[in-house]
CSV table of C-alpha atoms and ligand atoms in Angstrom, one decimal:
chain,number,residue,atom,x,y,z
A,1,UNK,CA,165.2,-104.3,-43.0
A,2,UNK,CA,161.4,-105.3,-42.5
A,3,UNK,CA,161.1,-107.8,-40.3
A,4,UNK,CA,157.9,-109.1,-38.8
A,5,UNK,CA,158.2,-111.3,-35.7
A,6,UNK,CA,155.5,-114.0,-35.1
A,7,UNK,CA,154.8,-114.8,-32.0
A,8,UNK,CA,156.4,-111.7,-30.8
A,9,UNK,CA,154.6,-111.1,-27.5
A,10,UNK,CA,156.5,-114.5,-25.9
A,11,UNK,CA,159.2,-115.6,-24.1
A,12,UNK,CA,161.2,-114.9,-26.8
A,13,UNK,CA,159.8,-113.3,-29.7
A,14,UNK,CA,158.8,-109.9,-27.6
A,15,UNK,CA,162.9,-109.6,-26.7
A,16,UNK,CA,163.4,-110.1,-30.3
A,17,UNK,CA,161.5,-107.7,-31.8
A,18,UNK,CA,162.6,-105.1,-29.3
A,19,UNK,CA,166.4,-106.3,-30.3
A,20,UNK,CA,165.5,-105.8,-33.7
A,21,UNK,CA,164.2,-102.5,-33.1
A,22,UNK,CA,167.0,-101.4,-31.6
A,23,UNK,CA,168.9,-102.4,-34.0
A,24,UNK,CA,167.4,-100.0,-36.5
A,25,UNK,CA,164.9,-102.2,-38.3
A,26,UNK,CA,161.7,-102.1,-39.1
A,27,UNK,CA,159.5,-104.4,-37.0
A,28,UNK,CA,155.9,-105.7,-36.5
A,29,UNK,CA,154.9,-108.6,-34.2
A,30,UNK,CA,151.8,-110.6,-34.9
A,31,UNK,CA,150.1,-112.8,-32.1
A,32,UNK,CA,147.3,-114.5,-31.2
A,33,UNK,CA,147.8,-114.6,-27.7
A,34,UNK,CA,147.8,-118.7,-27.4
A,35,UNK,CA,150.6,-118.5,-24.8
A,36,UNK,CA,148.5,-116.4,-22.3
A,37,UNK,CA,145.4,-118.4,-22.9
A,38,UNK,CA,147.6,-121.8,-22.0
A,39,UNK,CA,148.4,-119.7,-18.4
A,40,UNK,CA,145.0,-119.5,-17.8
A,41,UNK,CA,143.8,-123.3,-19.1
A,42,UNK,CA,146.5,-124.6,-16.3
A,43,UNK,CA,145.8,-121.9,-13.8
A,44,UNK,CA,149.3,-120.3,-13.5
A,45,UNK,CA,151.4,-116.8,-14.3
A,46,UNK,CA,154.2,-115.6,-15.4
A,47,UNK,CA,156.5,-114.9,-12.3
A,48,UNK,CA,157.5,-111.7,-13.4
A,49,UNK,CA,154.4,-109.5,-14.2
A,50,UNK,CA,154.0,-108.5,-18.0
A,51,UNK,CA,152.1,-105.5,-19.8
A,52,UNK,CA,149.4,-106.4,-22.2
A,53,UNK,CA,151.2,-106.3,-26.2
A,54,UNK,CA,149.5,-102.9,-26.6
A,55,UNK,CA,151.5,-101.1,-23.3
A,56,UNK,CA,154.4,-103.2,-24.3
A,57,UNK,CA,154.6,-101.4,-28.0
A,58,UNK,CA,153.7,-97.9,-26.6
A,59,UNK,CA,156.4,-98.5,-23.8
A,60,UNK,CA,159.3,-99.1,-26.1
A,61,UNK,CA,158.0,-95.9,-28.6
A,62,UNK,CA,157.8,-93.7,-25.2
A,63,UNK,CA,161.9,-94.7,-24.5
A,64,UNK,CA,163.3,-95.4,-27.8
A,65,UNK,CA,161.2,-93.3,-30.2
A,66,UNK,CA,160.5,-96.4,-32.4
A,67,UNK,CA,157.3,-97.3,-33.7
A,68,UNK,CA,156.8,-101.4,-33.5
A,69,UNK,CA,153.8,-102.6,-35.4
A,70,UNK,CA,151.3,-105.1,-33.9
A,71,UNK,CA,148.5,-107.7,-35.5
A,72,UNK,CA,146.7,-109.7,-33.4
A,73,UNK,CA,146.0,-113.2,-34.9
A,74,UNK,CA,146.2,-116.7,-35.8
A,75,UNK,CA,148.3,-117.9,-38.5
A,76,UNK,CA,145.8,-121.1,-38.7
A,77,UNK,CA,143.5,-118.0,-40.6
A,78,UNK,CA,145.5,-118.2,-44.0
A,79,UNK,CA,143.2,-114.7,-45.4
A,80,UNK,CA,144.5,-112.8,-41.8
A,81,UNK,CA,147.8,-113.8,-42.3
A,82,UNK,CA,148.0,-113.3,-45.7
A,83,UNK,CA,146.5,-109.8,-45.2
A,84,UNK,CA,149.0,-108.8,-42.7
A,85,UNK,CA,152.7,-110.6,-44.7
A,86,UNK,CA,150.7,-108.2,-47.5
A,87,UNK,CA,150.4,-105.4,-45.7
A,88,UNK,CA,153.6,-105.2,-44.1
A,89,UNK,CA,155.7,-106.5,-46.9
A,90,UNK,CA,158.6,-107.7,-45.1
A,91,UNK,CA,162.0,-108.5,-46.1
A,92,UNK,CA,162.4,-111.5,-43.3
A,93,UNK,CA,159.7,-113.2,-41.2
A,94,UNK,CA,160.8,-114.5,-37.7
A,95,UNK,CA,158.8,-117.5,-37.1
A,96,UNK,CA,158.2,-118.3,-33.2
A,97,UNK,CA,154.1,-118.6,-33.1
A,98,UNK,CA,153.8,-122.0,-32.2
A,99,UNK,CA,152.8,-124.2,-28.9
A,100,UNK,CA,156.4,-124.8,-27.7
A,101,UNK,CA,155.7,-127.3,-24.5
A,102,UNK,CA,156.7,-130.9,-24.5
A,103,UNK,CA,154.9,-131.5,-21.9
A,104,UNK,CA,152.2,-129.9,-22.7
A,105,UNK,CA,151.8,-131.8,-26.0
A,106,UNK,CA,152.1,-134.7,-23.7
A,107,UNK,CA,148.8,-134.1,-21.3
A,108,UNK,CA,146.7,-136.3,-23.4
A,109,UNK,CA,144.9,-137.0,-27.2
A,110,UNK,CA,143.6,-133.5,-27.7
A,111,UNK,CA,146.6,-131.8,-26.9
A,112,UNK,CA,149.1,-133.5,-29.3
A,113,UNK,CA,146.3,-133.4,-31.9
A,114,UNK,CA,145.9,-129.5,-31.0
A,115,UNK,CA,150.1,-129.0,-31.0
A,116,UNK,CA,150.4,-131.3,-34.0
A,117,UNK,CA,147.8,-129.3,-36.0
A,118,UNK,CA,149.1,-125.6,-34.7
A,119,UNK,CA,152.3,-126.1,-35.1
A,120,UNK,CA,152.5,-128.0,-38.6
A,121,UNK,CA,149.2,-126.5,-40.3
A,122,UNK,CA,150.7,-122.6,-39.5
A,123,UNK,CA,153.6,-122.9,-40.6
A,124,UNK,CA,152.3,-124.5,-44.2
A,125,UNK,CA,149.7,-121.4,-44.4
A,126,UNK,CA,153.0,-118.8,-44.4
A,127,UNK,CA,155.0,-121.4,-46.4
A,128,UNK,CA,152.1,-120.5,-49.1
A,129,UNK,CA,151.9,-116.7,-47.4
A,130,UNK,CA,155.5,-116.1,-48.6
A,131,UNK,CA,155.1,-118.3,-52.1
A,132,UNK,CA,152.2,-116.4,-53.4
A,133,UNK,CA,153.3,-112.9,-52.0
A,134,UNK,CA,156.8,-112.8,-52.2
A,135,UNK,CA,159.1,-115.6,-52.4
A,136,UNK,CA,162.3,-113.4,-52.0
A,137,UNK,CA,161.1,-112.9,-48.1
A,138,UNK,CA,163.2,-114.9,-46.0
A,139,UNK,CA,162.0,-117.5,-43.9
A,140,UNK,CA,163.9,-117.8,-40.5
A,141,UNK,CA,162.2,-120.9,-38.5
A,142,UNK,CA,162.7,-121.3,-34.8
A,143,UNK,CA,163.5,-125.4,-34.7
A,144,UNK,CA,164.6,-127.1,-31.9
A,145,UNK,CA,167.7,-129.3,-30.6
A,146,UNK,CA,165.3,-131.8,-29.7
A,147,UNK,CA,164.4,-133.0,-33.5
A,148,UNK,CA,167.6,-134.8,-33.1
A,149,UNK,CA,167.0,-136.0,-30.4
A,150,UNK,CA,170.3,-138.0,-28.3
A,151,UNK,CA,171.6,-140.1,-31.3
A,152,UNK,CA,174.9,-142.3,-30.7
A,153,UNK,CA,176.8,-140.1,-33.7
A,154,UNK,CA,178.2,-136.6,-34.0
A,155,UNK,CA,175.0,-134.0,-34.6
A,156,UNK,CA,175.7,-131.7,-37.6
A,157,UNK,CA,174.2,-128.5,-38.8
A,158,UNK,CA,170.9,-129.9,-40.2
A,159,UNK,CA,172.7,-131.9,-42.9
A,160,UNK,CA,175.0,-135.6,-42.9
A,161,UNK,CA,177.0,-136.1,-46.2
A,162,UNK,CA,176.5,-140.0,-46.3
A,163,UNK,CA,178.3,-143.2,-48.2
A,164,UNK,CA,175.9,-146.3,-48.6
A,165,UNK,CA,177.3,-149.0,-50.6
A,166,UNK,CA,179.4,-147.1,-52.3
A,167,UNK,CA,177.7,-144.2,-53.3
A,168,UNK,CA,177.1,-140.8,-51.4
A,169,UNK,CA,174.4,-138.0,-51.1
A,170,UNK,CA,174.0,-134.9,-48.6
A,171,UNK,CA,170.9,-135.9,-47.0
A,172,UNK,CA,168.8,-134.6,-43.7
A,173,UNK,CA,170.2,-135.2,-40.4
A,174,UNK,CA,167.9,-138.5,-39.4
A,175,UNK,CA,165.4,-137.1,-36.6
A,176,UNK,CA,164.7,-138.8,-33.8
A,177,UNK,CA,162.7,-136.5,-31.6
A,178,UNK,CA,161.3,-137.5,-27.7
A,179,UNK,CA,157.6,-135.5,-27.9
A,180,UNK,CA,154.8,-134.7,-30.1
A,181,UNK,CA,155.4,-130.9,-29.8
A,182,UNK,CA,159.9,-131.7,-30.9
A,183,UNK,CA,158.3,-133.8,-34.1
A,184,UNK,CA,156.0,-130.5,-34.8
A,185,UNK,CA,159.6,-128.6,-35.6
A,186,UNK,CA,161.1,-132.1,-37.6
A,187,UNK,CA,157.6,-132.0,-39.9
A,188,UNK,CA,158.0,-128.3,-40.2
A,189,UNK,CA,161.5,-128.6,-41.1
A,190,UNK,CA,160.7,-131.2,-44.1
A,191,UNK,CA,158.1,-128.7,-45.0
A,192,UNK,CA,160.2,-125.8,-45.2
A,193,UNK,CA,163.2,-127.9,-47.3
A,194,UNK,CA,160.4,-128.9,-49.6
A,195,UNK,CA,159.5,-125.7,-50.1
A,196,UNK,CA,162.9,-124.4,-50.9
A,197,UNK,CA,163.4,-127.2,-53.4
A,198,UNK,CA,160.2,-127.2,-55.1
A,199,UNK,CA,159.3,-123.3,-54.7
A,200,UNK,CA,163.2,-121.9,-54.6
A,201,UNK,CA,162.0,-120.3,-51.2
A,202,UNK,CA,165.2,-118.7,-49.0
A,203,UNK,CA,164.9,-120.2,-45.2
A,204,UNK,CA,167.1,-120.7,-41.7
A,205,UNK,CA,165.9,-123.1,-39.7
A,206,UNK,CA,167.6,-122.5,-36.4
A,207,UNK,CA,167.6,-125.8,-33.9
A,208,UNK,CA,167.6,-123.5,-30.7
A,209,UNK,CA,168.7,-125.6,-27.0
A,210,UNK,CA,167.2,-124.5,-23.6
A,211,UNK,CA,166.8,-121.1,-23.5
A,212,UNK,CA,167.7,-119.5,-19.8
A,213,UNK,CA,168.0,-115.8,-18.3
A,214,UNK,CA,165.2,-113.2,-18.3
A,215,UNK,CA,166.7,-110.2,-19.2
A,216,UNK,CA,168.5,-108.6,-22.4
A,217,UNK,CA,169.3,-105.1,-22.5
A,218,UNK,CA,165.8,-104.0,-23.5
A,219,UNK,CA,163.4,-105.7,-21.8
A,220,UNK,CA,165.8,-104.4,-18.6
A,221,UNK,CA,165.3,-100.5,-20.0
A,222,UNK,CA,161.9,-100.8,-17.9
A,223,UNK,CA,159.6,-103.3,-16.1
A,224,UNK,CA,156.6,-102.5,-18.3
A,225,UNK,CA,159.0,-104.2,-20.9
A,226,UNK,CA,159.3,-107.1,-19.3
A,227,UNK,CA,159.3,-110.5,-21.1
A,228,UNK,CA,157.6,-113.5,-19.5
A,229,UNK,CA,159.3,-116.2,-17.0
A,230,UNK,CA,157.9,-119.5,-16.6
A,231,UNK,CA,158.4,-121.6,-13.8
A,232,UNK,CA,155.4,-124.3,-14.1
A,233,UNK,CA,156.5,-127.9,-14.7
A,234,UNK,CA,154.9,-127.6,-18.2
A,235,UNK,CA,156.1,-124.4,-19.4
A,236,UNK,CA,159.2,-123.6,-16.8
A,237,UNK,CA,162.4,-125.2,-18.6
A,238,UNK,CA,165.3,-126.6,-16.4
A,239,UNK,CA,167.3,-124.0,-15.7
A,240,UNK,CA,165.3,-121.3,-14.8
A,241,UNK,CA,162.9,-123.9,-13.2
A,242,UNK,CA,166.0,-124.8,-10.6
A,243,UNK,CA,166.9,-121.2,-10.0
A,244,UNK,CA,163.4,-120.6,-9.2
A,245,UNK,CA,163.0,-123.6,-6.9
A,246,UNK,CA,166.6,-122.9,-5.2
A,247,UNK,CA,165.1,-118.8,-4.3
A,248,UNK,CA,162.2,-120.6,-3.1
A,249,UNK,CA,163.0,-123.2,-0.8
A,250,UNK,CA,162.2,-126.1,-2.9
A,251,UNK,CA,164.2,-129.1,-3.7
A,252,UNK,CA,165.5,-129.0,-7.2
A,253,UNK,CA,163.3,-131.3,-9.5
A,254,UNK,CA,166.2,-133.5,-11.3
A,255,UNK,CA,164.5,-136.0,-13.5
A,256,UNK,CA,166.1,-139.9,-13.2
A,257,UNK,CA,169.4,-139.7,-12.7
A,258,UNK,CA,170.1,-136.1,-14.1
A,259,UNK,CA,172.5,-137.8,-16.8
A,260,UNK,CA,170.6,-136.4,-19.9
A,261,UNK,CA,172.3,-133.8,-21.6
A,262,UNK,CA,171.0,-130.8,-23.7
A,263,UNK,CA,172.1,-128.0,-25.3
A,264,UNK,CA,171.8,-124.8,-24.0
A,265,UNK,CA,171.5,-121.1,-24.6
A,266,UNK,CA,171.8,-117.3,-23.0
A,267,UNK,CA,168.7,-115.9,-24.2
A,268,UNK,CA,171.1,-112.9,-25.2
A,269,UNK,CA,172.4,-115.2,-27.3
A,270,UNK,CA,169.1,-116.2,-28.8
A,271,UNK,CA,167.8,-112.6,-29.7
A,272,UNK,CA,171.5,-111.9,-31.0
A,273,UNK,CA,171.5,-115.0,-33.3
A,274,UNK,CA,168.2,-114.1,-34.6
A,275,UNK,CA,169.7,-110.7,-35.6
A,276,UNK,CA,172.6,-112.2,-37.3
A,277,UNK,CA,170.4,-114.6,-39.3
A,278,UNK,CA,168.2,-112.2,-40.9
A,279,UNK,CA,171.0,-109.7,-41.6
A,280,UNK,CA,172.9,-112.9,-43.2
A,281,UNK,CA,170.2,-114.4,-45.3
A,282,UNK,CA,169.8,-117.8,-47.0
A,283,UNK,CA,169.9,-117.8,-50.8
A,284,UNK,CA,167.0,-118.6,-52.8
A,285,UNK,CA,166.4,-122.1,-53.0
A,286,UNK,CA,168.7,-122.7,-49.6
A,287,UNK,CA,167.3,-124.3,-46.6
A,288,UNK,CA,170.2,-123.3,-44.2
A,289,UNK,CA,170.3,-124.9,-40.8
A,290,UNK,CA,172.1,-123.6,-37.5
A,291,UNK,CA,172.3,-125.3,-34.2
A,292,UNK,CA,171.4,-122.3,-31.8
A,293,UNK,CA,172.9,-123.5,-28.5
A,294,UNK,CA,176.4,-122.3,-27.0
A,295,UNK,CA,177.0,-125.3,-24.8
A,296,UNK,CA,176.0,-128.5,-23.3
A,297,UNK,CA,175.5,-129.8,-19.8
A,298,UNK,CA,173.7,-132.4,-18.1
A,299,UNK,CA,171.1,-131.8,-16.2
A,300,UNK,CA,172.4,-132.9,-12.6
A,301,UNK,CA,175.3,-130.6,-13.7
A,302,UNK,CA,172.8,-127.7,-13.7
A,303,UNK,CA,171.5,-128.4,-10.6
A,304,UNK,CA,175.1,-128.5,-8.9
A,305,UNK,CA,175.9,-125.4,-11.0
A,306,UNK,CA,172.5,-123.5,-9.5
A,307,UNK,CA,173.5,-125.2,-5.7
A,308,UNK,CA,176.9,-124.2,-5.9
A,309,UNK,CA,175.7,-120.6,-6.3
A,310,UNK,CA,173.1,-120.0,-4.2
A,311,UNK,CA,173.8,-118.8,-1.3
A,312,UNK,CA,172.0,-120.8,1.4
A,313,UNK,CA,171.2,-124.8,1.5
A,314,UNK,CA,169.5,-126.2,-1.7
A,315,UNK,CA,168.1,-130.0,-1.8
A,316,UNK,CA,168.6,-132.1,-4.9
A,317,UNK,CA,165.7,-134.4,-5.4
A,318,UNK,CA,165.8,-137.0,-8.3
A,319,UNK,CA,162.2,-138.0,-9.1
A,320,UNK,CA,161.5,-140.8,-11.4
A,321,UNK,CA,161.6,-139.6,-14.8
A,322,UNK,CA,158.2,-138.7,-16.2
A,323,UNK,CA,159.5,-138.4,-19.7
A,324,UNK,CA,161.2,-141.1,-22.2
A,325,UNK,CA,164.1,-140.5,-22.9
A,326,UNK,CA,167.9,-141.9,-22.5
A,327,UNK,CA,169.7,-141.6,-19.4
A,328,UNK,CA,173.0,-142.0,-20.4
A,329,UNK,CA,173.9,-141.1,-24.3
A,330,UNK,CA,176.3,-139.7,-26.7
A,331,UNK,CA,176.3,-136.4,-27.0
A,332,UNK,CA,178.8,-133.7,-29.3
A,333,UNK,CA,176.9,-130.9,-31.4
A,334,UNK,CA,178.6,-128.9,-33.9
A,335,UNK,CA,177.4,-125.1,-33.6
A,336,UNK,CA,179.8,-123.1,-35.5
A,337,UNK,CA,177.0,-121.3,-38.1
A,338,UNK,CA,175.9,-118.9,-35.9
A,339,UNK,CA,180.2,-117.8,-34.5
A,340,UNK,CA,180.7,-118.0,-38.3
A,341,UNK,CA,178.6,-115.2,-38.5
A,342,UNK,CA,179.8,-113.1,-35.6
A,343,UNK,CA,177.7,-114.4,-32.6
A,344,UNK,CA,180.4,-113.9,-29.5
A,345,UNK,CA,178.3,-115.9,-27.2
A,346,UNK,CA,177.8,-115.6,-23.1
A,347,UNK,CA,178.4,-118.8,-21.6
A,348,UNK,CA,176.3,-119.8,-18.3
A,349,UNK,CA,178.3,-117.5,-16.0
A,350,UNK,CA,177.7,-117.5,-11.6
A,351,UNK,CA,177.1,-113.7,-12.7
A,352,UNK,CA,174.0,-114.7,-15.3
A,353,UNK,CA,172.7,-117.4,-12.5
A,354,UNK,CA,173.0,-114.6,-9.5
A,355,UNK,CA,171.2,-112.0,-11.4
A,356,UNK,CA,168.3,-114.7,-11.3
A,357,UNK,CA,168.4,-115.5,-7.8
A,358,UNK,CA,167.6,-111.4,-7.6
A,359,UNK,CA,164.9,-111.0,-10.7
A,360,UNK,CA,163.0,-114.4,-8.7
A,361,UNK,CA,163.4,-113.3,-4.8
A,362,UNK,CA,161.6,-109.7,-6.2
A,363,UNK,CA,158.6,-111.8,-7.7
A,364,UNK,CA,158.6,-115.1,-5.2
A,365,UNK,CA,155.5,-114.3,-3.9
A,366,UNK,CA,154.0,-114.7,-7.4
A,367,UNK,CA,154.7,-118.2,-7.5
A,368,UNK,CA,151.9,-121.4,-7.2
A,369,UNK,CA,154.3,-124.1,-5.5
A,370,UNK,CA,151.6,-126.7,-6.8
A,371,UNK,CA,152.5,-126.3,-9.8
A,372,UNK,CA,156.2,-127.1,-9.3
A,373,UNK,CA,156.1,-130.5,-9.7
A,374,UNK,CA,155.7,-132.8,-12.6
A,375,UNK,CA,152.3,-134.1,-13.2
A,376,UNK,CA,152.5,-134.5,-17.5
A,377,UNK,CA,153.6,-138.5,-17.9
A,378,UNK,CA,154.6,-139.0,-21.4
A,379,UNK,CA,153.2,-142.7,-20.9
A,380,UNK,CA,149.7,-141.2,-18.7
A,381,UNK,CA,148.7,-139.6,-22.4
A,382,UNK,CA,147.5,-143.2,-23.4
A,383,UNK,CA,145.1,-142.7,-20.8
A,384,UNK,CA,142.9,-140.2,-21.1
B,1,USQ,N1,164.1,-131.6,-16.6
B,1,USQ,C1,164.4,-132.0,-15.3
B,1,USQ,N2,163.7,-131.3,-14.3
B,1,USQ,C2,162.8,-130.3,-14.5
B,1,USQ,C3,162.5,-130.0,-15.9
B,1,USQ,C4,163.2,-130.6,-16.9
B,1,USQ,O1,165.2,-132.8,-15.0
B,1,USQ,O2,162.2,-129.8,-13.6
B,1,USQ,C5,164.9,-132.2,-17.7
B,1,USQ,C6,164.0,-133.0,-18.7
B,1,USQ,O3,163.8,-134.3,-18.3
B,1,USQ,C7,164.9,-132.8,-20.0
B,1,USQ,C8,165.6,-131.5,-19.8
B,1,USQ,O4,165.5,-131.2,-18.4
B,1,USQ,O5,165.8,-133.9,-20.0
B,1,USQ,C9,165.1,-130.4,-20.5
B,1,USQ,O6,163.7,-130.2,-20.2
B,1,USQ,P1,163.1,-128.7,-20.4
B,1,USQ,O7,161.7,-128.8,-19.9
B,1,USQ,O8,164.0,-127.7,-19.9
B,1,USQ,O9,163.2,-128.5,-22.0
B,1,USQ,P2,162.4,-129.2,-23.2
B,1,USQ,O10,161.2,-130.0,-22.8
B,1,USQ,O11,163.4,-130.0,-24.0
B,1,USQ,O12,161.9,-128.0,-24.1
B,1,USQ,C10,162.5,-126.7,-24.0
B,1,USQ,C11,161.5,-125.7,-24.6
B,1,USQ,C12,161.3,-126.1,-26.1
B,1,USQ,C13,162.6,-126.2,-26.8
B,1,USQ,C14,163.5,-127.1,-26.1
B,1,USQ,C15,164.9,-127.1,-26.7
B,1,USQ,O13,160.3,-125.7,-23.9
B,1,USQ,O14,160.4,-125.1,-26.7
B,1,USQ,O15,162.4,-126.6,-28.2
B,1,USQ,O16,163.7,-126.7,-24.8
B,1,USQ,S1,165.7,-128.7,-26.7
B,1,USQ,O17,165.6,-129.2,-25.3
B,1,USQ,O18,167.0,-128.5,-27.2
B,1,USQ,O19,164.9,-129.5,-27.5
């Protein structure tokens, strides 16, 4: 198949398209680069070094012989992306190109507005891309857990059948999201089931948890194909951030009491699931919803997990909470789409957590400890 990957020289997306590829399909990434410019606005790097998009693509065509296709832009530039969905003529688009930070979206007016307006107003130029050029491409939408949010019922796959006084509908799962960038992916989402209603377009929504690991079999063929690894308290997620801190000395950062729970995810997982979605597509007219996340912890249960492991003394710190959110909560997530399918996933293993302590003592030296701790207050944006 044709695939084109947006947002395909991040965290993710680059591992994707080189799974992809090596799956035998044909794939193009598209990027505007917003994810290195956000290293430089708050003065930090990747821990592991990474190859400019260019030395990435002719990297992977020196050891594998495939030919990935890059465009560099911005999806808020309907005629560029237009040109390029065109031009490529894709059977599925992979759709990671937007600012995925909650804290970021956090620091203050202009950054929600900047998120809000990212996020949302892309998205709606390729719901129009794939309309007016070719409304049998298949849309599949990187969502989040976090639209749901922590709410005191059973979370199903995108959709609740429900019975109000006596009479019943299939409706949305009710959203109740904790930052400006998680409501990005719920108004997306109603966006993208509009358009499948009124337009008949085909789309997956996948709600993906907290991604962890570095490495999938690609991006370990050679360093030059490295994929990024944050560890900044506004990019860094929880896992890798305490597997980071433990390598370096520092205590772990658990926020309040470490009682929240999320969902998480092997980010050999995440590339695989992507795979089986676009070989699986929706039907026209279907907005199909997965919950991408293999298993849930709390986040105190991380940090004992990443203690436990290393193999020298690790401090646990619990800092006040500079997020809202619920300390204690209900928490049970059906995710049986993506098995349905075939995904056999890897669940966190001492194995997966060890090969981190290694990948972060090569690069340790790399790391800014000032920008370890917390400084984004989800009430301080009122502020500025
Ligand atoms: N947390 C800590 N200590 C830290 C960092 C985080 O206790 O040093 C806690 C947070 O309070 C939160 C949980 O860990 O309860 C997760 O935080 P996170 O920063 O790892 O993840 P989050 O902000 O939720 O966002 C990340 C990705 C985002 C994706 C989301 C999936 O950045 O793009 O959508 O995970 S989910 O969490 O399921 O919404």
């Amino acid at each position: 198949m044709r695939v084109l990957v947006l947002g395909g020289d991040g965290y993710l997306g680059w591992p994707t398209a080189l799974h992809l590829s090596d799956k035998g399909h044909e794939v193009a990434v598209l990027d505007n680069f917003a994810r290195r410019g956000y290293d430089a606005e708050l003065g930090v790097e990747s821990l592991v070094p990474i190859e400019s998009l260019a030395d990435r693509i002719a990297t992977w065509r020196e050891l594998s012989g495939r030919t990935i296709t890059g465009y560099e832009g911005d999806l808020l530039d309907a005629e560029f992306l237009f040109g390029a969905v065109r031009e490529f003529a894709p059977d599925a688009i992979v759709h990671y190109a937007e600012q995925r930070s909650a804290p970021y979206s956090m620091i203050d007016r202009e950054h929600a507005v900047y998120t809000q307006h990212n996020n949302v107003v892309g998205t709606l130029n390729l719901l129009y891309a794939i309309a007016e050029l070719d409304p049998a491409i298949h849309l599949v939408k990187l969502g989040t857990m976090g639209e749901y949010g922590t709410p005191n019922i059973d979370i199903e796959e995108g959709w609740l059948e429900l019975e109000h006084n006596g009479r019943s509908d299939r409706v949305l799962f009710p959203k109740r999201p904790g930052s400006f960038y998680h409501l990005t992916k719920v108004h997306d989402s109603h966006n993208i089931e509009f358009t499948c209603r009124a337009w008949g377009l085909r789309a997956t929504d996948l709600n993906q948890g907290i991604v962890y690991g570095q490495q999938t079999p690609q991006t370990a063929l050679d360093p030059r194909l490295a994929t990024r690894f944050d560890y900044d308290a506004v990019f860094g997620t929880v896992l890798n951030r305490f597997v980071i801190q433990a390598v370096l000395g520092q205590p772990l950062t658990v926020y309040g009491k470490g009682t929240q729970t999320r969902g998480l995810i092997d980010i050999r997982d995440t590339v695989e699931c992507i795979r089986l979605a676009v070989e699986h597509p929706a039907e026209p007219g279907e907005f199909r919803v997965f919950n991408q996340m293999t298993e849930s912890l709390s986040v105190a249960g991380i940090a004992d997990l990443v203690a436990d492991r290393f193999p020298g003394p690790v401090q646990i710190e619990q800092l006040e909470n500079p997020r809202t959110e619920a300390p204690e909560h209900y928490y049970n997530v059906k995710h049986t789409g993506l098995v349905g399918l075939g995904l056999e996933p890897h669940l966190l293993s001492d194995t997966l957590i060890e090969s981190m302590f290694d990948i972060v003592g090569a690069n340790k030296h790399r790391v800014n400890p000032e920008k370890l701790r917390p400084t984004v207050r989800w009430r301080g944006a009122l502020k500025a």
